């Protein structure tokens, strides 16, 4: 029997031997015959035992084409090969198939569907998208903000649109951008089988971006400002309490009371304490109304006084203001220095009659 693993001069430029071609059909790898470039024109087939080569060589060919370099075997003949070939050699053929597939990817590149795998399982992809399905109108997530806040906003939108579990997974990824989108693209195929798994992976990946949760002690650091209204203090305290969801009613009531100024509301709580924050809010609302009423009354009094001052006539007329004398001016005590003694100066002035002697007192 002619050795089918050798290539003669007559076979150059023609179809490879049937043994090699049958191996290519079994492994599913395309023929590398005739490929030019840095890759060799053809890979020599791996040596097989004579028994396996006899089984392959004796199989009839389904079709032979003169204008092609490949020969095809029918599925029935492929099944016949599997029955005749021992199991240990089938494992070897599978190994050869993988090697030939790697060579194909190096030459032609991986197929598009294998370059970009879908991380969702078939169960997630099986949910049909409703005709009126719309993406939620929420901001995109790029990995910088708190992932828990973004997830909460999406779940609220999903509840509104009644998304199924699979639709949640496929719509949630449309809210990604930047680093979040890159992370999703790197997930392995079939890594996400439910929305709960998606949330766990998402929160674990961006755990460093989560906000630091404040403790109950932070509520005791909120105080009422000096001369500040009770309403403004209550608003600041409620904002701080939202960041401490674990704070109980008793803790919030105690912290709010500690931060109050010594005013009417503080005295009311001292006389009749409350243990629940809700009861404290109900009583605080009454004192807030009282403060606002007092402030409005003061403002109205101030406006009336201003109007009275503007409408009152002036006590002095314009003539009085015009004739008013200027304020007293201090006498100048700085004079030009004399070049002669003062007695000589007085004598010269007296001779000219510029000054007169005072009259004698009787």
Coordinates of C-alpha atoms in Angstrom, one line a residue:
X1 CA 0.0 0.0 0.0
X2 CA 1.3 3.4 -1.0
X3 CA 2.3 5.5 2.0
X4 CA -0.3 8.2 2.2
X5 CA 1.8 10.4 4.4
X6 CA 4.2 11.3 1.6
X7 CA 3.7 13.9 -1.1
X8 CA 5.1 13.1 -4.5
X9 CA 6.0 15.5 -7.3
X10 CA 2.9 14.6 -9.1
X11 CA 0.7 15.5 -6.2
X12 CA 2.1 19.0 -5.9
X13 CA -0.5 21.6 -6.7
X14 CA -3.3 19.0 -6.4
X15 CA -5.5 17.8 -3.6
X16 CA -3.7 16.3 -0.6
X17 CA -3.8 12.5 -0.1
X18 CA -7.1 11.0 1.0
X19 CA -5.6 10.1 4.4
X20 CA -4.8 13.7 5.1
X21 CA -8.1 14.9 3.7
X22 CA -10.1 12.4 5.8
X23 CA -8.3 13.6 8.9
X24 CA -9.2 17.2 8.0
X25 CA -12.9 16.3 7.7
X26 CA -12.8 14.4 11.0
X27 CA -11.2 17.2 12.9
X28 CA -13.3 19.9 11.2
X29 CA -10.2 22.0 10.3
X30 CA -9.9 23.6 6.9
X31 CA -7.2 22.6 4.5
X32 CA -4.1 24.7 4.8
X33 CA -3.0 23.6 1.4
X34 CA -1.9 26.5 -0.8
X35 CA -1.8 29.2 2.0
X36 CA 0.9 31.6 1.2
X37 CA 2.8 34.1 3.5
X38 CA 4.8 33.4 6.6
X39 CA 2.8 30.2 7.2
X40 CA 4.0 27.1 5.4
X41 CA 1.9 25.9 2.4
X42 CA 0.8 22.7 4.1
X43 CA 1.3 21.0 7.5
X44 CA 2.5 17.4 7.4
X45 CA -0.1 15.1 8.8
X46 CA 0.7 13.5 12.2
X47 CA 1.9 9.9 11.8
X48 CA -0.9 7.4 12.4
X49 CA -0.6 3.7 12.9
X50 CA -1.1 1.5 9.8
X51 CA -4.4 0.1 11.2
X52 CA -6.0 3.6 11.4
X53 CA -4.6 4.5 8.0
X54 CA -6.1 1.4 6.4
X55 CA -9.6 2.3 7.8
X56 CA -9.3 5.8 6.5
X57 CA -7.9 4.9 3.1
X58 CA -10.5 2.2 2.4
X59 CA -13.4 4.6 2.8
X60 CA -15.1 5.7 -0.4
X61 CA -15.2 9.4 -1.4
X62 CA -18.5 11.1 -1.8
X63 CA -17.4 13.6 -4.4
X64 CA -14.3 14.7 -6.1
X65 CA -14.0 18.1 -7.7
X66 CA -11.2 19.0 -10.2
X67 CA -11.3 22.7 -9.4
X68 CA -11.1 22.3 -5.6
X69 CA -8.3 21.1 -3.3
X70 CA -10.5 19.4 -0.7
X71 CA -12.5 16.2 -0.6
X72 CA -15.7 15.8 1.5
X73 CA -17.0 12.8 3.3
X74 CA -20.6 12.2 4.1
X75 CA -21.9 12.2 7.7
X76 CA -22.6 8.5 7.4
X77 CA -19.0 7.8 6.6
X78 CA -17.8 10.0 9.4
X79 CA -19.9 7.9 11.8
X80 CA -18.4 4.8 10.3
X81 CA -15.0 6.1 11.0
X82 CA -15.9 6.7 14.6
X83 CA -17.1 3.1 14.9
X84 CA -14.0 1.6 13.3
X85 CA -11.4 3.9 15.0
X86 CA -10.4 2.9 18.5
X87 CA -11.4 5.4 21.3
X88 CA -7.8 6.2 22.2
X89 CA -7.2 7.4 18.6
X90 CA -10.4 9.5 18.6
X91 CA -9.0 11.4 21.6
X92 CA -5.8 12.0 19.6
X93 CA -7.8 13.2 16.6
X94 CA -9.6 15.7 18.8
X95 CA -6.2 17.0 20.0
X96 CA -5.1 17.4 16.4
X97 CA -8.4 19.2 15.7
X98 CA -7.7 21.8 18.4
X99 CA -4.1 22.3 17.1
X100 CA -5.3 22.9 13.5
X101 CA -8.0 25.2 14.8
X102 CA -5.4 27.3 16.6
X103 CA -3.4 27.5 13.4
X104 CA -6.5 28.7 11.5
X105 CA -7.1 31.5 14.0
X106 CA -3.5 32.6 13.7
X107 CA -3.9 32.9 9.9
X108 CA -7.5 34.1 9.6
X109 CA -8.2 35.5 13.0
X110 CA -10.9 34.3 15.4
X111 CA -14.5 34.5 14.3
X112 CA -16.5 37.5 15.4
X113 CA -18.8 35.6 17.7
X114 CA -15.8 34.1 19.5
X115 CA -14.0 37.5 19.8
X116 CA -17.0 39.1 21.6
X117 CA -18.7 36.5 23.8
X118 CA -22.0 37.3 25.5
X119 CA -21.7 36.9 29.3
X120 CA -25.4 36.0 29.6
X121 CA -26.7 32.5 29.7
X122 CA -29.4 31.1 27.4
X123 CA -31.9 31.5 30.1
X124 CA -31.3 35.3 30.3
X125 CA -31.4 35.6 26.5
X126 CA -34.6 33.6 26.2
X127 CA -36.8 36.4 27.7
X128 CA -38.5 38.2 24.8
X129 CA -38.2 41.9 24.7
X130 CA -41.7 43.6 24.8
X131 CA -42.7 45.8 21.9
X132 CA -43.2 48.8 24.1
X133 CA -40.0 48.3 26.1
X134 CA -38.1 51.5 26.8
X135 CA -34.7 52.0 28.5
X136 CA -34.9 53.8 31.9
X137 CA -34.2 57.5 31.9
X138 CA -31.3 57.4 34.4
X139 CA -27.8 58.6 34.2
X140 CA -25.0 56.3 32.9
X141 CA -22.7 54.7 35.3
X142 CA -18.9 55.0 34.6
X143 CA -17.6 53.4 37.8
X144 CA -16.9 56.7 39.7
X145 CA -20.2 57.1 41.6
X146 CA -21.7 54.9 44.3
X147 CA -22.8 51.7 42.6
X148 CA -25.5 51.1 45.2
X149 CA -27.2 54.3 44.3
X150 CA -27.1 53.5 40.6
X151 CA -28.5 50.1 41.2
X152 CA -31.3 51.5 43.3
X153 CA -32.3 53.9 40.6
X154 CA -32.4 51.2 38.0
X155 CA -34.5 48.8 40.2
X156 CA -37.0 51.6 40.7
X157 CA -37.3 52.1 36.9
X158 CA -37.4 48.3 36.3
X159 CA -40.3 48.1 38.8
X160 CA -42.1 50.8 36.9
X161 CA -41.7 49.1 33.5
X162 CA -42.2 45.6 34.9
X163 CA -39.1 44.1 33.5
X164 CA -38.6 40.3 33.8
X165 CA -35.4 38.9 35.2
X166 CA -33.8 38.4 31.9
X167 CA -34.8 41.8 30.6
X168 CA -33.4 43.4 33.7
X169 CA -30.0 41.9 32.9
X170 CA -30.0 43.1 29.3
X171 CA -31.3 46.5 30.0
X172 CA -29.1 47.1 33.0
X173 CA -26.0 46.8 30.8
X174 CA -27.2 49.6 28.6
X175 CA -26.7 52.0 31.5
X176 CA -22.9 51.3 31.6
X177 CA -20.2 53.7 30.2
X178 CA -16.5 54.0 30.5
X179 CA -14.9 51.7 33.1
X180 CA -18.2 49.9 33.7
X181 CA -18.6 49.0 30.0
X182 CA -15.0 47.8 29.8
X183 CA -15.6 45.6 32.8
X184 CA -18.7 44.0 31.3
X185 CA -16.9 43.3 28.0
X186 CA -14.3 41.3 29.9
X187 CA -16.7 38.9 31.6
X188 CA -16.6 35.3 30.5
X189 CA -19.3 33.7 28.4
X190 CA -22.2 32.5 30.5
X191 CA -21.0 34.2 33.7
X192 CA -24.4 35.8 34.4
X193 CA -27.5 33.6 34.8
X194 CA -29.8 35.9 36.7
X195 CA -30.1 39.5 37.7
X196 CA -29.1 38.7 41.3
X197 CA -25.8 37.3 40.0
X198 CA -25.4 40.4 37.9
X199 CA -25.9 42.6 40.9
X200 CA -23.4 40.7 43.0
X201 CA -20.7 40.9 40.4
X202 CA -21.5 44.6 39.8
X203 CA -21.3 45.6 43.5
X204 CA -18.2 43.5 44.1
X205 CA -16.4 45.1 41.1
X206 CA -17.1 48.7 42.1
X207 CA -17.1 48.3 45.9
X208 CA -14.3 50.9 46.2
X209 CA -16.6 53.5 44.8
X210 CA -19.2 53.1 47.5
X211 CA -19.8 55.9 49.9
X212 CA -18.6 55.5 53.5
X213 CA -21.7 54.9 55.6
X214 CA -22.0 57.2 58.6
X215 CA -22.7 55.9 62.1
X216 CA -25.2 57.0 64.7
X217 CA -22.5 59.1 66.4
X218 CA -22.5 61.5 63.5
X219 CA -26.0 62.6 64.4
X220 CA -24.8 63.9 67.8
X221 CA -22.4 66.3 65.9
X222 CA -25.4 68.2 64.4
X223 CA -26.2 71.3 66.4
X224 CA -28.6 74.3 66.2
X225 CA -26.8 77.4 65.1
X226 CA -26.8 80.5 67.4
X227 CA -29.9 82.6 66.7
X228 CA -30.8 80.0 64.1
X229 CA -34.4 79.0 63.5
X230 CA -35.7 75.6 64.6
X231 CA -36.9 74.8 61.1
X232 CA -33.4 75.2 59.6
X233 CA -31.9 72.9 62.3
X234 CA -34.6 70.3 61.7
X235 CA -33.9 70.2 58.0
X236 CA -30.1 69.7 58.5
X237 CA -30.8 67.0 61.1
X238 CA -33.1 65.1 58.7
X239 CA -30.6 65.3 55.9
X240 CA -27.9 63.8 58.2
X241 CA -30.3 61.1 59.5
X242 CA -31.0 59.9 55.9
X243 CA -27.3 58.9 55.7
X244 CA -27.7 56.7 58.8
X245 CA -30.5 54.3 57.9
X246 CA -29.7 52.1 60.9
X247 CA -30.4 54.8 63.5
X248 CA -33.4 54.0 65.6
X249 CA -36.2 56.4 66.7
X250 CA -34.8 56.6 70.2
X251 CA -31.3 57.5 69.0
X252 CA -32.5 60.2 66.6
X253 CA -34.7 61.7 69.3
X254 CA -31.8 61.8 71.8
X255 CA -29.4 63.3 69.2
X256 CA -31.9 66.0 68.2
X257 CA -32.5 67.0 71.8
X258 CA -28.8 67.3 72.5
X259 CA -28.3 69.7 69.6
X260 CA -31.0 72.1 70.6
X261 CA -30.4 75.6 71.9
X262 CA -31.7 76.7 75.3
X263 CA -35.1 77.9 73.9
X264 CA -38.8 77.4 74.3
X265 CA -38.7 74.0 72.5
X266 CA -35.8 72.7 74.6
X267 CA -37.6 73.7 77.8
X268 CA -40.8 71.9 76.5
X269 CA -38.8 68.7 76.0
X270 CA -37.2 69.1 79.4
X271 CA -40.6 69.3 81.0
X272 CA -42.2 66.5 79.0
X273 CA -39.6 64.3 77.3
X274 CA -40.4 62.1 74.3
X275 CA -38.7 58.9 73.3
X276 CA -39.8 58.6 69.7
X277 CA -38.5 60.8 66.9
X278 CA -41.8 60.9 65.2
X279 CA -43.5 62.3 68.3
X280 CA -40.7 64.9 68.6
X281 CA -41.3 66.0 65.0
X282 CA -45.0 66.5 65.7
X283 CA -44.3 68.8 68.7
X284 CA -41.5 70.6 66.8
X285 CA -44.0 71.5 64.0
X286 CA -46.0 73.5 66.5
X287 CA -43.0 75.5 67.7
X288 CA -41.8 76.1 64.1
X289 CA -45.2 77.6 63.3
X290 CA -44.9 79.8 66.4
X291 CA -41.4 81.0 65.4
X292 CA -42.6 81.8 61.9
X293 CA -45.6 83.8 63.2
X294 CA -43.4 85.8 65.6
X295 CA -40.9 86.5 62.8
X296 CA -43.7 87.7 60.5
X297 CA -45.0 89.9 63.2
X298 CA -41.6 91.5 63.8
X299 CA -41.2 92.1 60.1
X300 CA -44.6 93.9 59.9
X301 CA -43.8 96.1 62.8
X302 CA -40.5 97.1 61.3
X303 CA -42.1 98.0 58.0
X304 CA -44.7 100.2 59.8
X305 CA -42.0 102.1 61.7
X306 CA -40.1 102.7 58.5
X307 CA -43.2 104.1 56.9
X308 CA -43.8 106.5 59.8
X309 CA -40.2 107.8 59.7
X310 CA -40.4 108.4 56.0
X311 CA -43.8 110.2 56.2
X312 CA -42.9 112.5 59.3
X313 CA -42.3 116.2 58.4
X314 CA -38.9 117.7 59.0
X315 CA -38.6 120.0 62.0
X316 CA -36.2 122.3 60.4
X317 CA -36.8 124.2 57.2
X318 CA -34.4 124.6 54.3
X319 CA -33.8 128.2 55.4
X320 CA -32.6 127.1 58.8
X321 CA -30.3 124.6 57.2
X322 CA -28.9 127.2 54.9
X323 CA -28.3 129.8 57.7
X324 CA -26.7 127.4 60.0
X325 CA -23.2 128.5 61.0
X326 CA -20.3 126.3 60.4
X327 CA -18.9 124.4 63.3
X328 CA -16.4 126.1 65.6
X329 CA -12.9 126.1 64.1
X330 CA -9.8 125.7 66.3
X331 CA -7.5 128.8 66.4
X332 CA -4.2 128.4 64.5
X333 CA -1.3 128.4 66.9
X334 CA 1.5 127.8 64.3
X335 CA 3.1 131.0 63.0
X336 CA 6.0 132.0 60.8
X337 CA 9.3 132.2 62.8
X338 CA 10.6 135.7 63.6
X339 CA 14.0 136.9 62.4
X340 CA 14.3 139.7 65.1
X341 CA 13.5 139.7 68.8
X342 CA 9.8 140.0 69.6
X343 CA 10.4 143.3 71.5
X344 CA 11.9 144.9 68.5
X345 CA 9.0 143.7 66.4
X346 CA 6.5 145.2 68.7
X347 CA 8.3 148.5 68.7
X348 CA 8.3 148.6 64.9
X349 CA 4.6 147.8 64.8
X350 CA 3.8 150.5 67.4
X351 CA 5.7 153.2 65.4
X352 CA 3.6 152.5 62.4
X353 CA 0.4 152.7 64.4
X354 CA -0.7 149.2 63.6
X355 CA -1.7 148.5 67.1
X356 CA -2.9 150.6 70.0
X357 CA -2.3 150.3 73.7
X358 CA -5.1 149.1 75.8
X359 CA -6.9 151.7 77.9
X360 CA -6.0 151.9 81.5
X361 CA -8.4 150.4 84.0
X362 CA -9.8 152.9 86.5

